[in-house]
PDB file of C-alpha atoms in Angstrom:
ATOM      1  CA  GLU A 211     -15.546   0.229  -8.098  1.00  0.00           C
ATOM      2  CA  ILE A 212     -15.431  -0.979  -4.505  1.00  0.00           C
ATOM      3  CA  VAL A 213     -15.182   1.709  -1.828  1.00  0.00           C
ATOM      4  CA  LEU A 214     -13.744   0.862   1.595  1.00  0.00           C
ATOM      5  CA  THR A 215     -14.986   2.922   4.548  1.00  0.00           C
ATOM      6  CA  GLN A 216     -13.039   2.728   7.786  1.00  0.00           C
ATOM      7  CA  SER A 217     -14.383   3.662  11.185  1.00  0.00           C
ATOM      8  CA  PRO A 218     -13.846   5.337  13.467  1.00  0.00           C
ATOM      9  CA  GLY A 219     -11.636   7.983  11.969  1.00  0.00           C
ATOM     10  CA  THR A 220      -9.752   8.300  15.241  1.00  0.00           C
ATOM     11  CA  LEU A 221      -9.635   5.912  18.186  1.00  0.00           C
ATOM     12  CA  SER A 222      -8.346   7.259  21.509  1.00  0.00           C
ATOM     13  CA  LEU A 223      -7.183   4.492  23.809  1.00  0.00           C
ATOM     14  CA  SER A 224      -4.662   3.781  26.544  1.00  0.00           C
ATOM     15  CA  PRO A 225      -1.832   1.240  26.409  1.00  0.00           C
ATOM     16  CA  GLY A 226      -3.101  -2.183  27.424  1.00  0.00           C
ATOM     17  CA  GLU A 227      -6.601  -1.558  26.067  1.00  0.00           C
ATOM     18  CA  ARG A 228      -8.222  -3.444  23.216  1.00  0.00           C
ATOM     19  CA  ALA A 229      -8.606  -1.722  19.848  1.00  0.00           C
ATOM     20  CA  THR A 230     -11.311  -2.673  17.364  1.00  0.00           C
ATOM     21  CA  LEU A 231     -11.089  -1.137  13.895  1.00  0.00           C
ATOM     22  CA  SER A 232     -13.776  -1.521  11.248  1.00  0.00           C
ATOM     23  CA  CYS A 233     -13.585  -1.662   7.467  1.00  0.00           C
ATOM     24  CA  ARG A 234     -16.797  -1.772   5.469  1.00  0.00           C
ATOM     25  CA  ALA A 235     -16.904  -2.424   1.730  1.00  0.00           C
ATOM     26  CA  SER A 236     -19.497  -0.980  -0.638  1.00  0.00           C
ATOM     27  CA  GLN A 237     -19.982  -4.468  -2.109  1.00  0.00           C
ATOM     28  CA  SER A 238     -18.944  -7.951  -1.157  1.00  0.00           C
ATOM     29  CA  VAL A 239     -15.193  -8.598  -1.072  1.00  0.00           C
ATOM     30  CA  SER A 240     -13.539 -11.979  -1.112  1.00  0.00           C
ATOM     31  CA  SER A 241     -11.887 -12.546   2.244  1.00  0.00           C
ATOM     32  CA  SER A 242      -8.855 -13.787   0.363  1.00  0.00           C
ATOM     33  CA  TYR A 243      -8.294 -10.306  -0.985  1.00  0.00           C
ATOM     34  CA  LEU A 244      -8.550  -8.152   2.161  1.00  0.00           C
ATOM     35  CA  ALA A 245      -5.420  -6.832   3.879  1.00  0.00           C
ATOM     36  CA  TRP A 246      -4.523  -4.474   6.721  1.00  0.00           C
ATOM     37  CA  TYR A 247      -1.509  -2.163   7.071  1.00  0.00           C
ATOM     38  CA  GLN A 248       0.037  -0.084   9.835  1.00  0.00           C
ATOM     39  CA  GLN A 249       1.720   3.228   9.089  1.00  0.00           C
ATOM     40  CA  LYS A 250       3.757   5.335  11.473  1.00  0.00           C
ATOM     41  CA  PRO A 251       4.730   8.961  10.759  1.00  0.00           C
ATOM     42  CA  GLY A 252       7.473   9.280   8.186  1.00  0.00           C
ATOM     43  CA  GLN A 253       7.450   5.556   7.403  1.00  0.00           C
ATOM     44  CA  ALA A 254       6.114   3.362   4.662  1.00  0.00           C
ATOM     45  CA  PRO A 255       3.106   1.211   5.513  1.00  0.00           C
ATOM     46  CA  ARG A 256       3.750  -2.256   6.942  1.00  0.00           C
ATOM     47  CA  LEU A 257       1.671  -5.291   6.039  1.00  0.00           C
ATOM     48  CA  LEU A 258      -0.070  -6.737   9.098  1.00  0.00           C
ATOM     49  CA  ILE A 259      -2.810  -9.045   7.812  1.00  0.00           C
ATOM     50  CA  TYR A 260      -3.661 -10.596   4.441  1.00  0.00           C
ATOM     51  CA  GLY A 261      -6.490 -12.898   3.487  1.00  0.00           C
ATOM     52  CA  ALA A 262      -8.573 -11.072   6.119  1.00  0.00           C
ATOM     53  CA  SER A 263      -7.085 -13.117   8.973  1.00  0.00           C
ATOM     54  CA  SER A 264      -3.556 -14.338   8.174  1.00  0.00           C
ATOM     55  CA  ARG A 265      -0.761 -12.520   9.961  1.00  0.00           C
ATOM     56  CA  ALA A 266       2.172 -11.431   7.836  1.00  0.00           C
ATOM     57  CA  THR A 267       5.675 -12.541   8.708  1.00  0.00           C
ATOM     58  CA  GLY A 268       6.888 -11.206  12.046  1.00  0.00           C
ATOM     59  CA  ILE A 269       3.563  -9.685  13.115  1.00  0.00           C
ATOM     60  CA  PRO A 270       2.785 -10.231  16.825  1.00  0.00           C
ATOM     61  CA  ASP A 271      -0.235 -12.343  17.700  1.00  0.00           C
ATOM     62  CA  ARG A 272      -1.924  -9.434  19.468  1.00  0.00           C
ATOM     63  CA  PHE A 273      -2.962  -8.383  15.950  1.00  0.00           C
ATOM     64  CA  SER A 274      -5.862 -10.331  14.488  1.00  0.00           C
ATOM     65  CA  GLY A 275      -8.182  -9.896  11.552  1.00  0.00           C
ATOM     66  CA  SER A 276     -11.665 -11.210  10.940  1.00  0.00           C
ATOM     67  CA  GLY A 277     -14.734 -10.704   8.822  1.00  0.00           C
ATOM     68  CA  SER A 278     -16.296 -11.578   5.522  1.00  0.00           C
ATOM     69  CA  GLY A 279     -18.516 -10.163   2.819  1.00  0.00           C
ATOM     70  CA  THR A 280     -18.674  -6.419   3.420  1.00  0.00           C
ATOM     71  CA  ASP A 281     -17.571  -6.168   7.061  1.00  0.00           C
ATOM     72  CA  PHE A 282     -14.022  -6.695   8.264  1.00  0.00           C
ATOM     73  CA  THR A 283     -12.334  -6.008  11.599  1.00  0.00           C
ATOM     74  CA  LEU A 284      -8.787  -5.537  12.800  1.00  0.00           C
ATOM     75  CA  THR A 285      -8.349  -6.182  16.519  1.00  0.00           C
ATOM     76  CA  ILE A 286      -5.335  -5.310  18.635  1.00  0.00           C
ATOM     77  CA  SER A 287      -5.842  -7.268  21.833  1.00  0.00           C
ATOM     78  CA  ARG A 288      -3.641  -5.187  24.126  1.00  0.00           C
ATOM     79  CA  LEU A 289      -2.179  -1.965  22.815  1.00  0.00           C
ATOM     80  CA  GLU A 290       1.558  -1.576  23.137  1.00  0.00           C
ATOM     81  CA  PRO A 291       3.160   1.905  22.904  1.00  0.00           C
ATOM     82  CA  GLU A 292       4.481   1.100  19.434  1.00  0.00           C
ATOM     83  CA  ASP A 293       0.970   0.292  18.149  1.00  0.00           C
ATOM     84  CA  PHE A 294      -0.193   3.899  18.094  1.00  0.00           C
ATOM     85  CA  ALA A 295      -0.318   4.624  14.380  1.00  0.00           C
ATOM     86  CA  VAL A 296      -2.640   4.848  11.391  1.00  0.00           C
ATOM     87  CA  TYR A 297      -4.202   1.647  10.072  1.00  0.00           C
ATOM     88  CA  TYR A 298      -5.476   1.046   6.543  1.00  0.00           C
ATOM     89  CA  CYS A 299      -7.567  -1.725   5.115  1.00  0.00           C
ATOM     90  CA  GLN A 300      -7.044  -2.605   1.473  1.00  0.00           C
ATOM     91  CA  GLN A 301      -8.802  -4.695  -1.109  1.00  0.00           C
ATOM     92  CA  TYR A 302      -7.221  -6.432  -4.084  1.00  0.00           C
ATOM     93  CA  GLY A 303      -9.525  -6.403  -7.065  1.00  0.00           C
ATOM     94  CA  SER A 304      -9.622  -7.312 -10.696  1.00  0.00           C
ATOM     95  CA  SER A 305      -7.024  -6.078 -13.202  1.00  0.00           C
ATOM     96  CA  PRO A 306      -5.219  -6.440 -10.587  1.00  0.00           C
ATOM     97  CA  GLY A 307      -5.940  -3.248  -8.727  1.00  0.00           C
ATOM     98  CA  LEU A 308      -5.685  -2.127  -5.136  1.00  0.00           C
ATOM     99  CA  THR A 309      -8.157  -0.010  -3.195  1.00  0.00           C
ATOM    100  CA  PHE A 310      -7.430   1.464   0.220  1.00  0.00           C
ATOM    101  CA  GLY A 311      -9.703   2.649   2.967  1.00  0.00           C
ATOM    102  CA  GLY A 312      -9.317   6.149   4.362  1.00  0.00           C
ATOM    103  CA  GLY A 313      -7.532   4.985   7.501  1.00  0.00           C
ATOM    104  CA  THR A 314      -8.110   4.890  11.259  1.00  0.00           C
ATOM    105  CA  LYS A 315      -5.733   6.711  13.557  1.00  0.00           C
ATOM    106  CA  VAL A 316      -5.135   5.015  16.900  1.00  0.00           C
ATOM    107  CA  GLU A 317      -3.930   7.659  19.317  1.00  0.00           C
ATOM    108  CA  ILE A 318      -2.928   7.676  22.958  1.00  0.00           C
ATOM    109  CA  LYS A 319      -5.735   8.781  25.258  1.00  0.00           C
TER     110      LYS A 319
ATOM    111  CA  GLN B  32      16.630  -9.190   2.435  1.00  0.00           C
ATOM    112  CA  LEU B  33      14.675  -7.585  -0.368  1.00  0.00           C
ATOM    113  CA  GLN B  34      15.032  -3.834  -0.691  1.00  0.00           C
ATOM    114  CA  LEU B  35      13.298  -1.339  -2.939  1.00  0.00           C
ATOM    115  CA  GLN B  36      14.653   2.160  -3.553  1.00  0.00           C
ATOM    116  CA  GLU B  37      12.920   4.979  -5.384  1.00  0.00           C
ATOM    117  CA  SER B  38      14.939   7.552  -7.301  1.00  0.00           C
ATOM    118  CA  GLY B  39      14.088  10.608  -9.351  1.00  0.00           C
ATOM    119  CA  PRO B  40      13.544  14.374  -9.152  1.00  0.00           C
ATOM    120  CA  GLY B  41      11.919  15.731  -6.026  1.00  0.00           C
ATOM    121  CA  LEU B  42      10.557  18.788  -7.836  1.00  0.00           C
ATOM    122  CA  VAL B  43       8.568  18.799 -11.052  1.00  0.00           C
ATOM    123  CA  LYS B  44       6.994  21.763 -12.814  1.00  0.00           C
ATOM    124  CA  PRO B  45       3.262  21.853 -13.558  1.00  0.00           C
ATOM    125  CA  SER B  46       2.301  20.308 -16.914  1.00  0.00           C
ATOM    126  CA  GLU B  47       5.572  18.357 -17.083  1.00  0.00           C
ATOM    127  CA  THR B  48       6.158  14.620 -16.637  1.00  0.00           C
ATOM    128  CA  LEU B  49       7.064  13.039 -13.311  1.00  0.00           C
ATOM    129  CA  SER B  50       9.574  10.202 -13.717  1.00  0.00           C
ATOM    130  CA  LEU B  51      10.629   7.792 -10.987  1.00  0.00           C
ATOM    131  CA  THR B  52      12.595   4.556 -10.971  1.00  0.00           C
ATOM    132  CA  CYS B  53      12.505   1.766  -8.413  1.00  0.00           C
ATOM    133  CA  THR B  54      15.607  -0.393  -8.040  1.00  0.00           C
ATOM    134  CA  VAL B  55      15.065  -3.817  -6.518  1.00  0.00           C
ATOM    135  CA  SER B  56      17.942  -5.467  -4.675  1.00  0.00           C
ATOM    136  CA  GLY B  57      18.220  -8.707  -2.761  1.00  0.00           C
ATOM    137  CA  GLY B  58      15.862 -10.531  -5.111  1.00  0.00           C
ATOM    138  CA  SER B  59      14.856 -10.856  -8.738  1.00  0.00           C
ATOM    139  CA  ILE B  60      12.135  -8.791 -10.327  1.00  0.00           C
ATOM    140  CA  SER B  61      11.630 -11.643 -12.793  1.00  0.00           C
ATOM    141  CA  SER B  62       9.542 -13.908 -10.605  1.00  0.00           C
ATOM    142  CA  SER B  63       6.128 -15.278 -11.407  1.00  0.00           C
ATOM    143  CA  SER B  64       5.079 -14.798  -7.774  1.00  0.00           C
ATOM    144  CA  TYR B  65       5.061 -11.024  -7.718  1.00  0.00           C
ATOM    145  CA  TYR B  66       3.692  -7.866  -9.238  1.00  0.00           C
ATOM    146  CA  TRP B  67       5.508  -4.584  -8.770  1.00  0.00           C
ATOM    147  CA  GLY B  68       3.626  -1.399  -8.110  1.00  0.00           C
ATOM    148  CA  TRP B  69       3.494   2.292  -7.364  1.00  0.00           C
ATOM    149  CA  ILE B  70       1.406   3.796  -4.569  1.00  0.00           C
ATOM    150  CA  ARG B  71       1.282   7.445  -3.578  1.00  0.00           C
ATOM    151  CA  GLN B  72       0.247   9.425  -0.530  1.00  0.00           C
ATOM    152  CA  PRO B  73      -0.444  13.169  -0.616  1.00  0.00           C
ATOM    153  CA  PRO B  74       0.794  14.979   2.494  1.00  0.00           C
ATOM    154  CA  GLY B  75      -1.487  14.228   5.423  1.00  0.00           C
ATOM    155  CA  LYS B  76      -3.787  12.019   3.346  1.00  0.00           C
ATOM    156  CA  GLY B  77      -4.387   8.371   2.580  1.00  0.00           C
ATOM    157  CA  LEU B  78      -2.904   5.865   0.153  1.00  0.00           C
ATOM    158  CA  GLU B  79      -3.716   5.692  -3.560  1.00  0.00           C
ATOM    159  CA  TRP B  80      -2.698   2.862  -5.871  1.00  0.00           C
ATOM    160  CA  ILE B  81      -1.272   4.192  -9.146  1.00  0.00           C
ATOM    161  CA  GLY B  82      -0.574   0.983 -11.023  1.00  0.00           C
ATOM    162  CA  SER B  83       1.227  -2.350 -11.179  1.00  0.00           C
ATOM    163  CA  ILE B  84       3.384  -4.283 -13.596  1.00  0.00           C
ATOM    164  CA  TYR B  85       4.320  -7.922 -14.041  1.00  0.00           C
ATOM    165  CA  TYR B  86       7.872  -8.874 -15.046  1.00  0.00           C
ATOM    166  CA  SER B  87       6.543  -9.836 -18.473  1.00  0.00           C
ATOM    167  CA  GLY B  88       5.520  -6.225 -18.985  1.00  0.00           C
ATOM    168  CA  SER B  89       1.768  -6.555 -18.427  1.00  0.00           C
ATOM    169  CA  THR B  90       0.482  -3.371 -16.832  1.00  0.00           C
ATOM    170  CA  TYR B  91      -2.551  -2.444 -14.735  1.00  0.00           C
ATOM    171  CA  TYR B  92      -3.480   1.138 -13.941  1.00  0.00           C
ATOM    172  CA  ASN B  93      -5.812   3.012 -11.633  1.00  0.00           C
ATOM    173  CA  PRO B  94      -8.671   4.106 -13.924  1.00  0.00           C
ATOM    174  CA  SER B  95      -8.559   7.613 -12.453  1.00  0.00           C
ATOM    175  CA  LEU B  96      -4.933   8.047 -13.581  1.00  0.00           C
ATOM    176  CA  LYS B  97      -4.762   5.725 -16.556  1.00  0.00           C
ATOM    177  CA  SER B  98      -4.644   8.421 -19.219  1.00  0.00           C
ATOM    178  CA  ARG B  99      -1.508   9.932 -17.696  1.00  0.00           C
ATOM    179  CA  VAL B 100       0.407   6.905 -16.346  1.00  0.00           C
ATOM    180  CA  THR B 101       3.000   4.642 -17.893  1.00  0.00           C
ATOM    181  CA  ILE B 102       4.781   1.924 -15.897  1.00  0.00           C
ATOM    182  CA  SER B 103       7.606  -0.056 -17.450  1.00  0.00           C
ATOM    183  CA  VAL B 104      10.059  -2.739 -16.353  1.00  0.00           C
ATOM    184  CA  ASP B 105      13.718  -3.377 -17.143  1.00  0.00           C
ATOM    185  CA  THR B 106      14.516  -6.900 -15.983  1.00  0.00           C
ATOM    186  CA  SER B 107      18.179  -6.582 -16.982  1.00  0.00           C
ATOM    187  CA  LYS B 108      18.592  -3.811 -14.423  1.00  0.00           C
ATOM    188  CA  ASN B 109      16.084  -5.223 -11.906  1.00  0.00           C
ATOM    189  CA  GLN B 110      14.179  -1.946 -12.088  1.00  0.00           C
ATOM    190  CA  PHE B 111      10.731  -0.667 -12.873  1.00  0.00           C
ATOM    191  CA  SER B 112       9.688   2.884 -13.602  1.00  0.00           C
ATOM    192  CA  LEU B 113       6.789   5.309 -13.375  1.00  0.00           C
ATOM    193  CA  LYS B 114       5.935   8.175 -15.675  1.00  0.00           C
ATOM    194  CA  LEU B 115       3.043  10.500 -14.841  1.00  0.00           C
ATOM    195  CA  SER B 116       2.352  13.182 -17.417  1.00  0.00           C
ATOM    196  CA  SER B 117       0.710  16.605 -17.226  1.00  0.00           C
ATOM    197  CA  VAL B 118       1.216  16.898 -13.493  1.00  0.00           C
ATOM    198  CA  THR B 119      -0.512  19.460 -11.310  1.00  0.00           C
ATOM    199  CA  ALA B 120      -0.211  20.419  -7.650  1.00  0.00           C
ATOM    200  CA  ALA B 121      -2.672  17.621  -6.881  1.00  0.00           C
ATOM    201  CA  ASP B 122       0.044  15.138  -7.839  1.00  0.00           C
ATOM    202  CA  THR B 123       2.287  16.325  -4.995  1.00  0.00           C
ATOM    203  CA  ALA B 124       2.771  13.253  -2.826  1.00  0.00           C
ATOM    204  CA  VAL B 125       5.138  10.706  -1.374  1.00  0.00           C
ATOM    205  CA  TYR B 126       5.547   8.046  -4.035  1.00  0.00           C
ATOM    206  CA  TYR B 127       6.227   4.480  -2.907  1.00  0.00           C
ATOM    207  CA  CYS B 128       7.332   1.563  -5.022  1.00  0.00           C
ATOM    208  CA  CYS B 129       6.307  -1.818  -3.724  1.00  0.00           C
ATOM    209  CA  ARG B 130       6.055  -5.565  -4.227  1.00  0.00           C
ATOM    210  CA  ILE B 131       2.688  -7.294  -4.395  1.00  0.00           C
ATOM    211  CA  THR B 132       2.900 -10.983  -3.553  1.00  0.00           C
ATOM    212  CA  MET B 133       0.745 -13.513  -5.344  1.00  0.00           C
ATOM    213  CA  VAL B 134       1.761 -16.885  -3.950  1.00  0.00           C
ATOM    214  CA  ARG B 135      -1.185 -19.240  -3.542  1.00  0.00           C
ATOM    215  CA  GLY B 136      -3.363 -16.186  -3.960  1.00  0.00           C
ATOM    216  CA  TYR B 137      -3.045 -12.580  -2.882  1.00  0.00           C
ATOM    217  CA  GLN B 138      -0.712 -12.081   0.068  1.00  0.00           C
ATOM    218  CA  GLY B 139      -0.543  -8.317   0.260  1.00  0.00           C
ATOM    219  CA  VAL B 140       1.908  -5.549  -0.428  1.00  0.00           C
ATOM    220  CA  ASP B 141       4.722  -7.000   1.601  1.00  0.00           C
ATOM    221  CA  TYR B 142       7.700  -4.853   0.647  1.00  0.00           C
ATOM    222  CA  TRP B 143       7.776  -1.100   0.270  1.00  0.00           C
ATOM    223  CA  GLY B 144      10.413   1.415  -0.661  1.00  0.00           C
ATOM    224  CA  GLN B 145      11.090   4.196   1.812  1.00  0.00           C
ATOM    225  CA  GLY B 146       9.109   6.615  -0.343  1.00  0.00           C
ATOM    226  CA  THR B 147      10.152   9.771  -2.132  1.00  0.00           C
ATOM    227  CA  LEU B 148       8.414  13.132  -1.906  1.00  0.00           C
ATOM    228  CA  VAL B 149       7.657  14.681  -5.256  1.00  0.00           C
ATOM    229  CA  THR B 150       6.489  18.273  -5.212  1.00  0.00           C
ATOM    230  CA  VAL B 151       4.803  19.839  -8.217  1.00  0.00           C
ATOM    231  CA  SER B 152       5.571  23.529  -8.281  1.00  0.00           C
ATOM    232  CA  SER B 153       6.898  26.177 -10.616  1.00  0.00           C
TER     233      SER B 153
END
């Protein structure tokens, strides 16, 4: 079973700053099967990135994903007020099954 | 616009069976491009995949829950359902139904229901 570890647990930044979120897998993951989600309080998660680097429909280009193997990164180039939320990475595995990381909270500094 | 809506009891007694239904509107559940799934989130915690189903009825479950989970599909009603047996307080969570897109490979969980809180308590 693949375990996804996200870091940091909390990221304190100001609007306009760059956010870099990490997702590390316990074993190699196909880039094709790595996704990122944003979740705001009281809302369902929203798909941001799939295939490690492809933006989902309607996602602004300030969101970008990168990485391969066991190390993946979500970057928000310039934080907007609406970007403060919790972010999850997720891996699609065999069966087909889904595994989520524990999440990174991006909060206003 | 595709919409997913969960329905079912918000309170379930310990040891009983949790039953939820997801109604899909604005699109057909009978498409080869998608799986349909259930994901839950305990209060203040992260996301946990429960299981998925294909329109043909093929099912895939989280190994940690497999012994207690049944997911079924009713294509005539454009619905799929979750049953989780022998529930305990640890099963208290917001339960989301969702669509998993598999077009030219995995493209993520792209549609989610609004979620429904199920509390396990006597």
